[in-house]
Each structure stands twice: as C-alpha cells, then as structure tokens.
Amino acid sequence: MYDPELVPRDTTAVSLDGRYFHFTGPLRSFFEPGGFVTVRLEGGMRELGQVEDVTFSMGGDMHGTGRILGLISEDTRTLDSRRSLPFISAQIQPAEPVEINSLYSGSGDLLDIGTSLSSTDVPAHLLPHRFNRHTFWCGQSGSGKTYALGVVLEQLLLHTSLPMVIFDPNGDFTRLREAKETRETDAIRSLLSRNIRILRPASPDPDSLRVRFVDLPLRAKAAVMHLDPVTDRDEYNELIHLQEVVGSVTGEEVVPTLRQRGTAAALALASRIENLGLVDWAVWAREFEAVTDILDTRPDATVLDLGGFDTPDEPLVVAMAVLDDLWARRERRRPLLIVIDEAHNLGSPDQHSPLHDAVRERLIQIAAEGRKFGLWLLLSTQRPSRIDPSIISQCDNLALMKMTSPVDLDELGTIFGFVPGNMLTRASQFRQGEALFAGGFTATPTMVKMGERLLEEGGADVRVPVRLRPQP
Ligand SMILES: Nc1ncnc2c1ncn2[C@@H]1O[C@H](COP(=O)(O)OP(=O)(O)OP(=O)(O)O)[C@@H](O)[C@H]1O
Ligand SMILES: [Mg+2]
C-alpha cells in the first residue's frame, strides 16, 4: 500500500537531456528495474520516470539510471509525454498510484489485465487499439501463458469488437462460453452474450471443425498428398486436373473413379490417397459447413480445438485452410486477431513436412504483410527459438512470462531491443502469473501480476489424485 508518510526523500537524480536520468541514494527496495518514480523539480513541477537499471553493494549506496516518461500535470492525473525537462539535481521518490495511472490518461478504453507487480494499488492496462500489430507471447511451460492469454482475450472481447480466431491445440479455450463463477457481474453477462463458436473435431454439425478439400489451393492439396510438382510430376498433373477428371463425386468415390480411369498417374494417385488414409480423415467437410465459411461470418471468437484429431496432419490442414483463405480474401481488409497458442506447432523452423512448410510459409507471409490487411497475429510459445525468426522479427508487442534460460532472454533482448535488458532479466525471477508487457500495446514496459479469468479454463493442469487417509 502506498503511504506518502513513509516515502523517503533522500535520493537525488540528474538528467542532462531531459530523457534519461541517473540517480544515487541509500539502498531502497522500490527503486527496482521497471519501477516508477516521481522527479520533483524546482518550482513544484514533477516528471514521471521509470527505473531501468540499478546497482548497489552491501552497506553502500545505490546507483541507477532510468527514463523520463513525461511531465505530470498539477492535479497529477494527466501526463504530457511530449514534454520533459532536464535537471541538475532533483529529488526522486516512488511514484504515487495516481501518477502512474496518468500514463494512460487520454488513451480511451483500456484492457484491465491485473495489477502492477510492485504495487497491488496500481491497475495494469493494455491498449486495445494497439492489437493491430503482431504480438509474441513467450514463457516456459507452466509460467501461466495460456491462463494469462485468456485474461487478455476476455478483455478484448469485453472492450472491442475485434473478432478473433483461436488455434487451440490443447482444448484450453473450449469452455469460453461458461462463466467461472456463479456470481453474475456485468462483465460476465457481457461476455456470455458474445457470439463465441467452439469448433471441435468430434462435435456434431454445426460445431464440428471441418475443411473442404476442393476449396484448398492447389499447393495446399499437394501438400496434403505429399506431392512434389517436379519429383511426382505425373501424379501432380493428375491432381491439377482432378476436378475435371473425377467430376463432383463424394470423397469415398474419388479412389474408385481414379482406378476406373486406369492411367498410370491416376492409379498412382489413387494408391497414394488410399495409403495416406485421406478419405477417412474426420477433417473433411463433406456436406457440412467448413470452418472457413463459419469464420467468414466473423463470430466474436472462434475457437478451433485442434487436439482431437486422429492424425497429426489434420490440425495442419485446418491451419492451412484457414490461413490460406484469410490470405486469399485479404483485400477485403476485415480485421481479425489470429491467436495461435503453442505456435511452434505451426511456425517452427525445424519441422519440414510439405504441410509444415506450407503453413509456416503462409504464417511468414502474414507476419510480413498481413498487418495492413487487418490480419494480426498473437503467437504464444515456450522459447523464441521454437518460432521461425522471420515471424518473430515482425512482432511489435511482447508478453514475457517466467523464463530462466539466459540464452532465450538474450535472444529476446536482441529481437525486442526496445525492452530494457534489466527488465527482461527479471523474467527469470517471475512467479506463475507474472508477466512483462512491452511494445506498442503498453504505454511503457510494464511488469504485471495477472488478474483472474472470468470464463472457465478448458485445460487446467491435471492434479495427482491423493489417497484419503482412513479415519482412525
Ligand atoms: N494467474 C493464474 N492464476 C491462477 N492459476 C493460474 C494462473 N496462471 C496459471 N495458472 C494455472 O497454472 C497451470 C499452468 O498454467 P498455463 O497452462 O497457463 O501455463 P502455460 O505457460 O500455458 O504452460 P504450457 O507452456 O505448458 O502450455 C494451469 O492449471 C492454470 O490454471
Ligand atoms: Mg499453455
């Protein structure tokens, strides 16, 4: 709890350019990287600053540096981030909650995602309108990524009408239509009124997750069949003319029709389809609605539960169908947030099947060019090296949860050069549910203790069953 009576006034700072400051004083715990300070200038003016770096020795003084974020208004409620003043010697002290909140004055509607890590008095926010950039979400297993992602997505559903599609490999978002508590709040009522579609492989129509083979672009069809245009040129050519050759037959009739044709290429293609077991895949739409048609109606959220398919290629086919279709219709410039949890399943640089290559290349293209068409990625994974570097390098927003590996933190520091190194390093000390947000969607890099989910989690960790002791 912030108590003005307890605030020490024995730390002084200097700033020659009005942008960066150096400070020194006795050891104080709240001057930590990421912490907010108020600089008291002569004449009563005040500036808001953020500590970036601190060094100290036992029994000695503390030294540090930080960045000036702007001039605080007289009533402390607004911040002028375009103005800041240099000073030769000024007193600095921890900022009051109202001064920290001034960071978001005039920003419009905000997402409430939890509280500041250093003070539960200070709410933590993200800027909803800055999800028009790609976001990279990273943290080791169990750090709370999926839970925290859910908190942010709920807030986006509450405060924006930005539609989202969620690639959900573990069924973590399949209960997005259920309130976590029986207590009904306005927020829960609003969330429950949103149009949320949950598409799953085993669900009956209209909630099944399906793809129409004939709608796939040729390259995607070839990837499904592991066909190379040069190495397998005859079969590939048969595939090009498949529609004219077999006509509009049902999936089950494709193989017999090709066999009847009797040419070497048709027979080979028929065997290939049979060997791969393609006709039996649950993912084909047949007479049912395809996921691309459902997405085209732009529900507020569409969860694609990719975990329940029998073959590992089927989730990739869904991803390819969806991403290809979004890309093909990009000129319509209809905004969509493309959320991919466990994004290494789709964007790994190390997986090389025709389907993996096709999906990754489409993701790279969306990362590079999708932004201006309203296709914005939000990718979550455990380590930066698990995602193709050309995808991560296009991300402007970073959410970082607990990460102990110095190699991974170094890599993130290189990619996201705008995040102070000492704040990144603190991620190694994070507890579950603690996160660093940086980039366009925050006013300044911010360390956050995530708030609670309002809707049910689908895939909370399974607990080890305990044996009850017999009563004596
Ligand atoms: N802020 C939180 N409050 C309460 N419970 C949480 C919080 N964060 C995570 N948990 C719980 O901790 C467990 C692990 O969290 P989560 O699944 O979000 O981790 P993760 O980083 O996504 O891990 P993985 O990389 O393995 O998917 C879950 O059971 C989740 O319910
Ligand atoms: Mg997870």
Coordinates of C-alpha atoms and ligand atoms in Angstrom, one line a residue:
M1 CA 0.0 0.0 0.0
Y2 CA 1.4 3.4 -1.0
D3 CA 1.9 5.6 2.1
P4 CA 3.1 9.2 1.4
E5 CA 4.3 9.5 5.1
L6 CA 6.8 6.6 4.5
V7 CA 8.2 7.9 1.3
P8 CA 11.9 8.6 1.7
R9 CA 13.2 11.8 0.2
D10 CA 16.9 11.1 0.2
T11 CA 17.6 10.0 -3.4
T12 CA 18.7 12.5 -5.9
A13 CA 18.8 12.4 -9.7
V14 CA 20.4 14.3 -12.6
S15 CA 19.3 14.5 -16.2
L16 CA 21.2 16.5 -18.7
D17 CA 18.9 15.8 -21.7
G18 CA 15.5 15.5 -20.0
R19 CA 15.2 12.0 -21.4
Y20 CA 17.4 9.8 -19.3
F21 CA 18.4 10.3 -15.6
H22 CA 21.0 8.9 -13.2
F23 CA 20.2 8.6 -9.6
T24 CA 22.0 7.8 -6.3
G25 CA 21.0 7.4 -2.7
P26 CA 20.8 4.9 0.2
L27 CA 19.6 1.4 -0.6
R28 CA 15.8 1.3 -1.2
S29 CA 13.9 -1.7 -2.4
F30 CA 11.4 0.1 -4.6
F31 CA 13.9 1.6 -7.0
E32 CA 13.9 -1.6 -9.0
P33 CA 14.0 -2.0 -12.8
G34 CA 10.6 -1.3 -14.1
G35 CA 9.6 0.8 -11.0
F36 CA 8.0 4.2 -11.5
V37 CA 9.4 7.3 -9.8
T38 CA 8.5 10.9 -9.5
V39 CA 11.1 13.6 -10.1
R40 CA 10.4 16.7 -8.1
L41 CA 11.8 19.7 -10.0
E42 CA 12.3 23.2 -8.7
G43 CA 9.2 25.3 -8.9
G44 CA 6.9 22.4 -8.0
M45 CA 6.9 20.7 -11.4
R46 CA 7.0 16.9 -11.4
E47 CA 8.1 14.4 -14.0
L48 CA 7.3 10.7 -14.2
G49 CA 10.2 8.4 -14.7
Q50 CA 10.9 4.7 -14.9
V51 CA 13.9 2.9 -13.4
E52 CA 15.8 0.8 -15.9
D53 CA 19.0 -0.2 -14.2
V54 CA 20.1 -0.4 -10.5
T55 CA 23.5 -1.3 -9.0
F56 CA 24.4 -1.5 -5.3
S57 CA 26.7 -3.0 -2.8
M58 CA 26.1 -4.2 0.7
G59 CA 26.4 -1.3 3.1
G60 CA 27.0 1.1 0.2
D61 CA 24.9 3.4 -1.8
M62 CA 22.6 2.6 -4.7
H63 CA 23.1 3.9 -8.2
G64 CA 20.8 3.6 -11.2
T65 CA 19.5 5.0 -14.4
G66 CA 16.1 5.5 -15.8
R67 CA 13.9 7.1 -18.5
I68 CA 11.8 10.2 -18.2
L69 CA 8.2 9.5 -19.4
G70 CA 6.8 13.0 -19.3
L71 CA 5.6 15.9 -17.3
I72 CA 2.9 15.2 -14.7
S73 CA 0.0 17.8 -14.6
E74 CA -0.6 19.8 -11.4
D75 CA -3.6 17.6 -10.4
T76 CA -1.3 14.5 -11.1
R77 CA -4.0 12.9 -13.3
T78 CA -2.6 13.5 -16.8
L79 CA 0.9 13.1 -18.3
D80 CA 2.3 15.1 -21.1
S81 CA 4.6 12.6 -22.7
R82 CA 5.8 15.0 -25.4
R83 CA 7.4 17.3 -22.8
S84 CA 10.2 16.7 -20.3
L85 CA 12.8 18.9 -18.7
P86 CA 16.5 18.4 -17.8
F87 CA 17.6 18.9 -14.3
I88 CA 20.9 19.1 -12.4
S89 CA 19.8 17.9 -9.1
A90 CA 16.3 16.8 -8.2
Q91 CA 14.7 14.6 -5.6
I92 CA 13.2 11.3 -6.8
Q93 CA 10.8 9.1 -4.9
P94 CA 8.4 6.2 -5.7
A95 CA 5.5 7.5 -7.8
E96 CA 2.0 7.6 -6.3
P97 CA -0.6 5.3 -7.9
V98 CA -2.5 8.2 -9.3
E99 CA 0.7 9.4 -11.0
I100 CA 1.4 6.0 -12.5
N101 CA -2.2 5.9 -13.8
S102 CA -1.6 9.1 -15.6
L103 CA 0.4 7.1 -18.1
Y104 CA -2.9 6.0 -19.6
S105 CA -4.7 9.4 -19.4
G106 CA -6.4 10.2 -22.6
S107 CA -5.8 6.7 -24.0
G108 CA -9.5 5.8 -24.3
D109 CA -10.9 2.4 -23.3
L110 CA -8.3 0.2 -21.7
L111 CA -7.9 -3.6 -21.1
D112 CA -7.7 -4.3 -17.3
I113 CA -5.3 -7.3 -17.1
G114 CA -4.3 -7.3 -13.4
T115 CA -2.1 -5.1 -11.2
S116 CA 1.4 -3.7 -11.2
L117 CA 3.9 -6.3 -9.9
S118 CA 5.3 -3.8 -7.4
S119 CA 2.0 -2.5 -6.1
T120 CA -1.4 -4.0 -6.0
D121 CA -2.8 -0.4 -5.7
V122 CA -1.9 0.2 -9.3
P123 CA -4.1 -1.4 -12.0
A124 CA -2.3 -2.7 -15.1
H125 CA -3.6 -2.0 -18.6
L126 CA -3.1 -2.8 -22.2
L127 CA -4.1 -0.5 -25.1
P128 CA -6.8 -2.4 -27.1
H129 CA -6.3 -0.4 -30.3
R130 CA -2.7 -1.5 -30.5
F131 CA -3.5 -5.1 -31.1
N132 CA -3.3 -4.0 -34.7
R133 CA 0.3 -5.3 -34.6
H134 CA 1.7 -8.7 -34.2
T135 CA 2.2 -9.9 -30.7
F136 CA 4.7 -12.5 -29.4
W137 CA 3.9 -14.2 -26.1
C138 CA 6.6 -16.3 -24.5
G139 CA 7.3 -18.1 -21.2
Q140 CA 8.4 -21.5 -20.1
S141 CA 5.9 -24.3 -19.5
G142 CA 3.7 -23.7 -16.5
S143 CA 4.5 -19.9 -16.4
G144 CA 0.8 -19.2 -17.0
K145 CA 0.8 -18.2 -20.6
T146 CA -2.4 -19.8 -21.6
Y147 CA -4.2 -18.6 -18.5
A148 CA -2.9 -15.0 -18.9
L149 CA -3.7 -15.1 -22.6
G150 CA -7.3 -16.0 -21.6
V151 CA -7.4 -12.9 -19.4
V152 CA -6.3 -10.7 -22.2
L153 CA -8.7 -12.3 -24.8
E154 CA -11.6 -11.9 -22.4
Q155 CA -10.8 -8.2 -22.0
L156 CA -10.6 -7.8 -25.8
L157 CA -14.0 -9.5 -26.1
L158 CA -15.4 -7.1 -23.5
H159 CA -13.9 -3.9 -24.8
T160 CA -13.6 -4.3 -28.5
S161 CA -15.5 -5.8 -31.4
L162 CA -12.3 -7.2 -32.9
P163 CA -13.1 -10.8 -34.0
M164 CA -10.6 -13.4 -33.1
V165 CA -9.8 -17.0 -34.2
I166 CA -8.0 -19.1 -31.6
F167 CA -5.9 -22.1 -32.7
D168 CA -6.2 -24.2 -29.5
P169 CA -4.1 -27.4 -29.6
N170 CA -4.9 -28.4 -26.0
G171 CA -8.6 -27.6 -25.7
D172 CA -7.7 -24.8 -23.3
F173 CA -10.3 -22.4 -24.7
T174 CA -13.1 -24.8 -25.2
R175 CA -15.1 -23.5 -22.2
L176 CA -15.1 -19.9 -23.3
R177 CA -18.8 -19.8 -23.2
E178 CA -19.0 -20.8 -19.5
A179 CA -18.7 -18.3 -16.6
K180 CA -16.1 -19.3 -14.0
E181 CA -18.3 -18.2 -11.1
T182 CA -22.0 -18.5 -10.5
R183 CA -21.9 -14.8 -9.4
E184 CA -23.1 -12.8 -12.3
T185 CA -21.3 -9.5 -12.9
D186 CA -21.9 -7.1 -15.8
A187 CA -18.6 -8.2 -17.3
I188 CA -19.6 -11.9 -17.2
R189 CA -23.1 -11.1 -18.6
S190 CA -21.4 -9.2 -21.5
L191 CA -19.0 -12.0 -22.2
L192 CA -21.7 -14.6 -22.2
S193 CA -23.7 -12.5 -24.7
R194 CA -20.8 -12.6 -27.3
N195 CA -21.1 -14.8 -30.3
I196 CA -18.5 -17.5 -29.5
R197 CA -18.2 -20.5 -31.7
I198 CA -16.3 -23.6 -30.4
L199 CA -15.5 -26.0 -33.2
R200 CA -14.2 -29.4 -32.3
P201 CA -13.4 -32.5 -34.4
A202 CA -15.8 -34.8 -32.7
S203 CA -18.8 -32.4 -32.3
P204 CA -21.9 -32.8 -34.4
D205 CA -22.7 -30.2 -37.0
P206 CA -22.8 -27.2 -36.8
D207 CA -20.0 -27.2 -34.2
S208 CA -17.6 -29.6 -36.0
L209 CA -14.2 -28.5 -37.2
R210 CA -14.0 -29.2 -40.9
V211 CA -12.3 -28.2 -44.1
R212 CA -13.5 -28.5 -47.7
F213 CA -10.8 -30.2 -49.8
V214 CA -11.9 -28.7 -53.1
D215 CA -11.6 -25.2 -51.7
L216 CA -7.9 -25.7 -50.8
P217 CA -5.5 -24.0 -53.2
L218 CA -3.5 -26.5 -55.4
R219 CA -0.4 -26.1 -53.4
A220 CA -2.2 -27.0 -50.2
K221 CA -3.8 -30.0 -51.8
A222 CA -0.4 -31.2 -53.0
A223 CA 1.0 -30.7 -49.5
V224 CA -1.8 -32.9 -48.1
M225 CA -0.8 -35.6 -50.5
H226 CA 2.9 -35.1 -50.1
L227 CA 3.2 -34.4 -53.8
D228 CA 6.1 -32.5 -55.3
P229 CA 5.4 -30.8 -58.7
V230 CA 8.7 -32.0 -60.1
T231 CA 9.6 -35.3 -58.5
D232 CA 6.0 -36.5 -58.7
R233 CA 5.1 -34.7 -61.9
D234 CA 2.6 -37.2 -63.3
E235 CA 0.6 -37.5 -60.2
Y236 CA 0.8 -33.8 -59.5
N237 CA -0.6 -33.2 -63.0
E238 CA -3.4 -35.6 -62.3
L239 CA -4.2 -33.6 -59.2
I240 CA -4.3 -30.4 -61.2
H241 CA -7.0 -31.9 -63.4
L242 CA -8.7 -33.9 -60.6
Q243 CA -11.8 -31.9 -60.6
E244 CA -12.4 -32.3 -64.4
V245 CA -11.3 -36.0 -64.2
V246 CA -13.4 -37.2 -61.4
G247 CA -16.2 -34.6 -61.6
S248 CA -18.2 -33.8 -58.4
V249 CA -18.1 -37.1 -56.7
T250 CA -18.2 -37.8 -52.9
G251 CA -14.9 -38.4 -51.1
E252 CA -15.5 -42.1 -51.0
E253 CA -15.9 -42.2 -54.8
V254 CA -12.6 -40.5 -55.6
V255 CA -10.4 -43.6 -55.3
P256 CA -12.7 -45.9 -57.4
T257 CA -13.2 -43.2 -60.0
L258 CA -9.4 -42.7 -60.4
R259 CA -8.9 -46.5 -60.6
Q260 CA -11.5 -46.7 -63.4
R261 CA -9.6 -44.1 -65.3
G262 CA -6.8 -46.7 -65.5
T263 CA -3.9 -44.4 -66.4
A264 CA -0.6 -44.9 -64.6
A265 CA -0.8 -41.5 -62.9
A266 CA -4.5 -42.0 -61.9
L267 CA -3.7 -45.4 -60.4
A268 CA -0.7 -44.0 -58.5
L269 CA -2.7 -41.1 -57.2
A270 CA -5.5 -43.5 -56.1
S271 CA -2.9 -45.6 -54.2
R272 CA -1.4 -42.5 -52.6
I273 CA -4.8 -41.3 -51.4
E274 CA -5.6 -44.8 -50.0
N275 CA -2.2 -45.3 -48.4
L276 CA -2.4 -42.0 -46.6
G277 CA -5.9 -42.8 -45.4
L278 CA -7.1 -39.4 -46.6
V279 CA -10.6 -40.4 -47.3
D280 CA -11.2 -41.4 -43.7
W281 CA -10.0 -38.2 -42.2
A282 CA -12.6 -36.6 -39.9
V283 CA -11.5 -33.1 -41.1
W284 CA -13.2 -33.2 -44.5
A285 CA -16.4 -31.1 -44.6
R286 CA -18.4 -33.4 -46.9
E287 CA -21.9 -32.0 -46.8
F288 CA -21.2 -29.9 -43.6
E289 CA -20.2 -26.4 -43.2
A290 CA -16.4 -25.6 -43.5
V291 CA -14.5 -23.7 -40.9
T292 CA -13.7 -21.0 -43.5
D293 CA -17.4 -20.4 -44.1
I294 CA -18.0 -20.0 -40.3
L295 CA -15.0 -17.7 -39.9
D296 CA -16.3 -15.6 -42.9
T297 CA -19.3 -14.7 -40.8
R298 CA -16.8 -13.2 -38.2
P299 CA -18.1 -14.5 -34.9
D300 CA -16.7 -12.5 -32.0
A301 CA -14.5 -15.5 -31.2
T302 CA -14.0 -18.8 -33.0
V303 CA -12.1 -21.5 -31.1
L304 CA -10.5 -24.2 -33.2
D305 CA -9.9 -27.2 -30.9
L306 CA -7.1 -28.9 -32.8
G307 CA -6.4 -31.5 -30.2
G308 CA -9.0 -34.1 -31.0
F309 CA -8.0 -35.3 -34.5
D310 CA -6.7 -38.9 -35.1
T311 CA -3.8 -37.9 -37.4
P312 CA -1.1 -35.2 -36.8
D313 CA -1.7 -33.8 -40.3
E314 CA -5.3 -32.9 -39.7
P315 CA -4.7 -29.9 -37.4
L316 CA -2.2 -28.7 -40.0
V317 CA -4.8 -29.0 -42.7
V318 CA -7.2 -26.9 -40.7
A319 CA -4.4 -24.3 -40.1
M320 CA -3.6 -24.2 -43.8
A321 CA -7.2 -24.0 -44.9
V322 CA -7.9 -21.1 -42.5
L323 CA -4.7 -19.1 -43.2
D324 CA -4.8 -19.6 -46.9
D325 CA -8.4 -18.5 -47.0
L326 CA -7.8 -15.4 -44.9
W327 CA -4.9 -14.5 -47.1
A328 CA -6.8 -15.1 -50.3
R329 CA -9.5 -12.7 -49.0
R330 CA -7.1 -10.2 -47.5
E331 CA -8.1 -7.4 -49.9
R332 CA -11.4 -7.1 -48.0
R333 CA -9.4 -5.7 -45.1
R334 CA -11.7 -7.1 -42.4
P335 CA -9.8 -7.1 -39.1
L336 CA -9.1 -10.4 -37.4
L337 CA -6.9 -11.3 -34.5
I338 CA -5.3 -14.7 -35.2
V339 CA -4.3 -16.2 -31.9
I340 CA -2.1 -19.3 -32.0
D341 CA -1.4 -21.0 -28.7
E342 CA 1.6 -23.4 -28.8
A343 CA 2.5 -21.6 -32.0
H344 CA 5.6 -23.8 -32.6
N345 CA 3.1 -26.4 -33.8
L346 CA 2.6 -24.2 -36.9
G347 CA 5.5 -21.9 -37.1
S348 CA 8.5 -24.0 -36.1
P349 CA 11.7 -23.5 -38.2
D350 CA 12.6 -27.2 -37.5
Q351 CA 9.7 -29.1 -38.9
H352 CA 9.8 -30.0 -42.5
S353 CA 6.9 -31.9 -44.0
P354 CA 5.1 -30.4 -47.0
L355 CA 2.3 -29.4 -44.7
H356 CA 4.5 -27.8 -42.1
D357 CA 6.4 -25.9 -44.8
A358 CA 3.2 -24.6 -46.4
V359 CA 1.7 -23.5 -43.1
R360 CA 4.9 -21.9 -41.9
E361 CA 5.4 -20.0 -45.2
R362 CA 1.9 -18.7 -45.1
L363 CA 2.5 -17.5 -41.5
I364 CA 5.7 -15.8 -42.6
Q365 CA 3.8 -14.0 -45.3
I366 CA 1.0 -12.9 -42.9
A367 CA 3.7 -11.8 -40.4
A368 CA 5.4 -9.7 -43.1
E369 CA 2.4 -8.3 -44.9
G370 CA -0.8 -9.1 -43.1
R371 CA -0.8 -6.1 -40.8
K372 CA -2.0 -3.6 -43.4
F373 CA -4.8 -6.0 -44.3
G374 CA -6.1 -6.4 -40.7
L375 CA -4.6 -9.8 -40.2
W376 CA -2.9 -9.6 -36.8
L377 CA -1.0 -12.5 -35.2
L378 CA -0.8 -13.3 -31.5
L379 CA 1.6 -16.2 -31.1
S380 CA 2.4 -18.0 -27.9
T381 CA 5.2 -20.4 -27.3
Q382 CA 7.8 -21.5 -24.7
R383 CA 11.0 -20.4 -26.3
P384 CA 11.8 -17.8 -29.0
S385 CA 13.9 -20.4 -30.9
R386 CA 10.8 -22.5 -31.4
I387 CA 9.3 -20.0 -33.9
D388 CA 10.8 -19.1 -37.2
P389 CA 12.8 -15.9 -36.7
S390 CA 11.3 -14.1 -39.7
I391 CA 7.9 -14.4 -37.9
I392 CA 9.1 -13.1 -34.5
S393 CA 11.0 -10.3 -36.0
Q394 CA 7.7 -8.8 -37.3
C395 CA 6.2 -8.7 -33.8
D396 CA 5.9 -5.3 -32.2
N397 CA 4.3 -6.4 -28.9
L398 CA 5.9 -8.7 -26.4
A399 CA 4.4 -10.5 -23.4
L400 CA 7.1 -12.3 -21.4
M401 CA 6.4 -14.7 -18.5
K402 CA 8.8 -16.7 -16.4
M403 CA 11.9 -17.6 -18.4
T404 CA 15.1 -18.8 -16.7
S405 CA 17.2 -19.5 -19.8
P406 CA 19.8 -16.7 -20.2
V407 CA 20.2 -17.8 -23.9
D408 CA 16.5 -17.3 -24.5
L409 CA 16.4 -14.0 -22.7
D410 CA 19.4 -12.8 -24.7
E411 CA 17.7 -13.7 -27.9
L412 CA 14.5 -11.8 -26.9
G413 CA 16.7 -8.8 -26.0
T414 CA 18.2 -8.8 -29.5
I415 CA 14.8 -9.1 -31.2
F416 CA 12.9 -6.7 -28.9
G417 CA 15.6 -4.1 -28.5
F418 CA 13.2 -1.6 -27.0
V419 CA 12.8 -3.6 -23.8
P420 CA 15.4 -2.6 -21.1
G421 CA 17.8 -5.6 -20.5
N422 CA 17.3 -5.5 -16.7
M423 CA 13.6 -5.8 -17.1
L424 CA 14.0 -8.8 -19.3
T425 CA 16.4 -10.4 -16.8
R426 CA 13.8 -10.1 -14.1
A427 CA 11.6 -12.6 -16.0
S428 CA 13.9 -15.3 -14.6
Q429 CA 12.6 -14.5 -11.1
F430 CA 8.9 -14.3 -12.1
R431 CA 6.4 -16.5 -10.4
Q432 CA 3.5 -18.1 -12.2
G433 CA 1.0 -15.4 -13.4
E434 CA 3.6 -12.6 -13.5
A435 CA 4.5 -11.0 -16.9
L436 CA 6.3 -8.3 -18.6
F437 CA 4.4 -6.4 -21.3
A438 CA 6.3 -4.2 -23.7
G439 CA 5.8 -2.7 -27.1
G440 CA 3.0 -0.7 -28.7
F441 CA 0.2 -2.1 -26.6
T442 CA 1.6 -0.6 -23.4
A443 CA 2.4 3.0 -22.6
T444 CA 5.8 1.8 -21.3
P445 CA 7.3 -1.6 -20.5
T446 CA 5.3 -2.9 -17.5
M447 CA 5.6 -5.7 -15.1
V448 CA 2.2 -7.2 -14.2
K449 CA 0.6 -9.6 -11.8
M450 CA -2.1 -11.1 -14.0
G451 CA -5.7 -10.8 -12.9
E452 CA -8.3 -13.6 -12.7
R453 CA -10.1 -15.3 -15.6
L454 CA -13.8 -14.6 -15.8
L455 CA -14.6 -17.6 -18.0
E456 CA -13.7 -21.2 -17.4
E457 CA -10.4 -22.6 -18.5
G458 CA -10.7 -25.7 -20.6
G459 CA -7.4 -27.4 -19.8
A460 CA -6.2 -26.5 -16.3
D461 CA -3.4 -28.8 -15.1
V462 CA -4.5 -32.2 -14.1
R463 CA -3.8 -32.9 -10.4
V464 CA -2.2 -36.0 -9.0
P465 CA -5.1 -37.8 -7.2
V466 CA -4.4 -38.1 -3.4
R467 CA -5.4 -41.1 -1.4
L468 CA -7.6 -40.2 1.6
R469 CA -6.2 -41.5 4.9
P470 CA -8.6 -43.9 6.6
Q471 CA -10.2 -42.3 9.7
P472 CA -8.8 -43.9 12.9
Ligands
LIG1 N1 -2.6 -16.3 -12.9 C1 -3.0 -17.5 -12.5 N2 -3.9 -17.7 -11.6 C2 -4.4 -18.9 -11.2 N3 -4.0 -20.1 -11.8 C3 -3.1 -20.0 -12.8 C4 -2.6 -18.7 -13.2 N4 -1.7 -18.9 -14.2 C5 -1.7 -20.2 -14.4 N5 -2.5 -20.9 -13.6 C6 -2.7 -22.3 -13.5 O1 -1.4 -23.0 -13.7 C7 -1.5 -24.0 -14.6 C8 -0.5 -23.8 -15.8 O2 -0.8 -22.6 -16.4 P1 -0.8 -22.4 -18.0 O3 -1.5 -23.6 -18.6 O4 -1.4 -21.1 -18.3 O5 0.7 -22.5 -18.3 P2 1.5 -22.4 -19.7 O6 2.5 -21.4 -19.6 O7 0.4 -22.1 -20.8 O8 2.1 -23.8 -19.9 P3 2.4 -24.6 -21.2 O9 3.5 -23.9 -21.9 O10 2.8 -26.0 -20.7 O11 1.1 -24.6 -22.0 C9 -2.9 -24.1 -15.1 O12 -3.6 -25.2 -14.4 C10 -3.5 -22.8 -14.7 O13 -4.9 -22.9 -14.4
MG2 MG -0.2 -23.2 -22.4

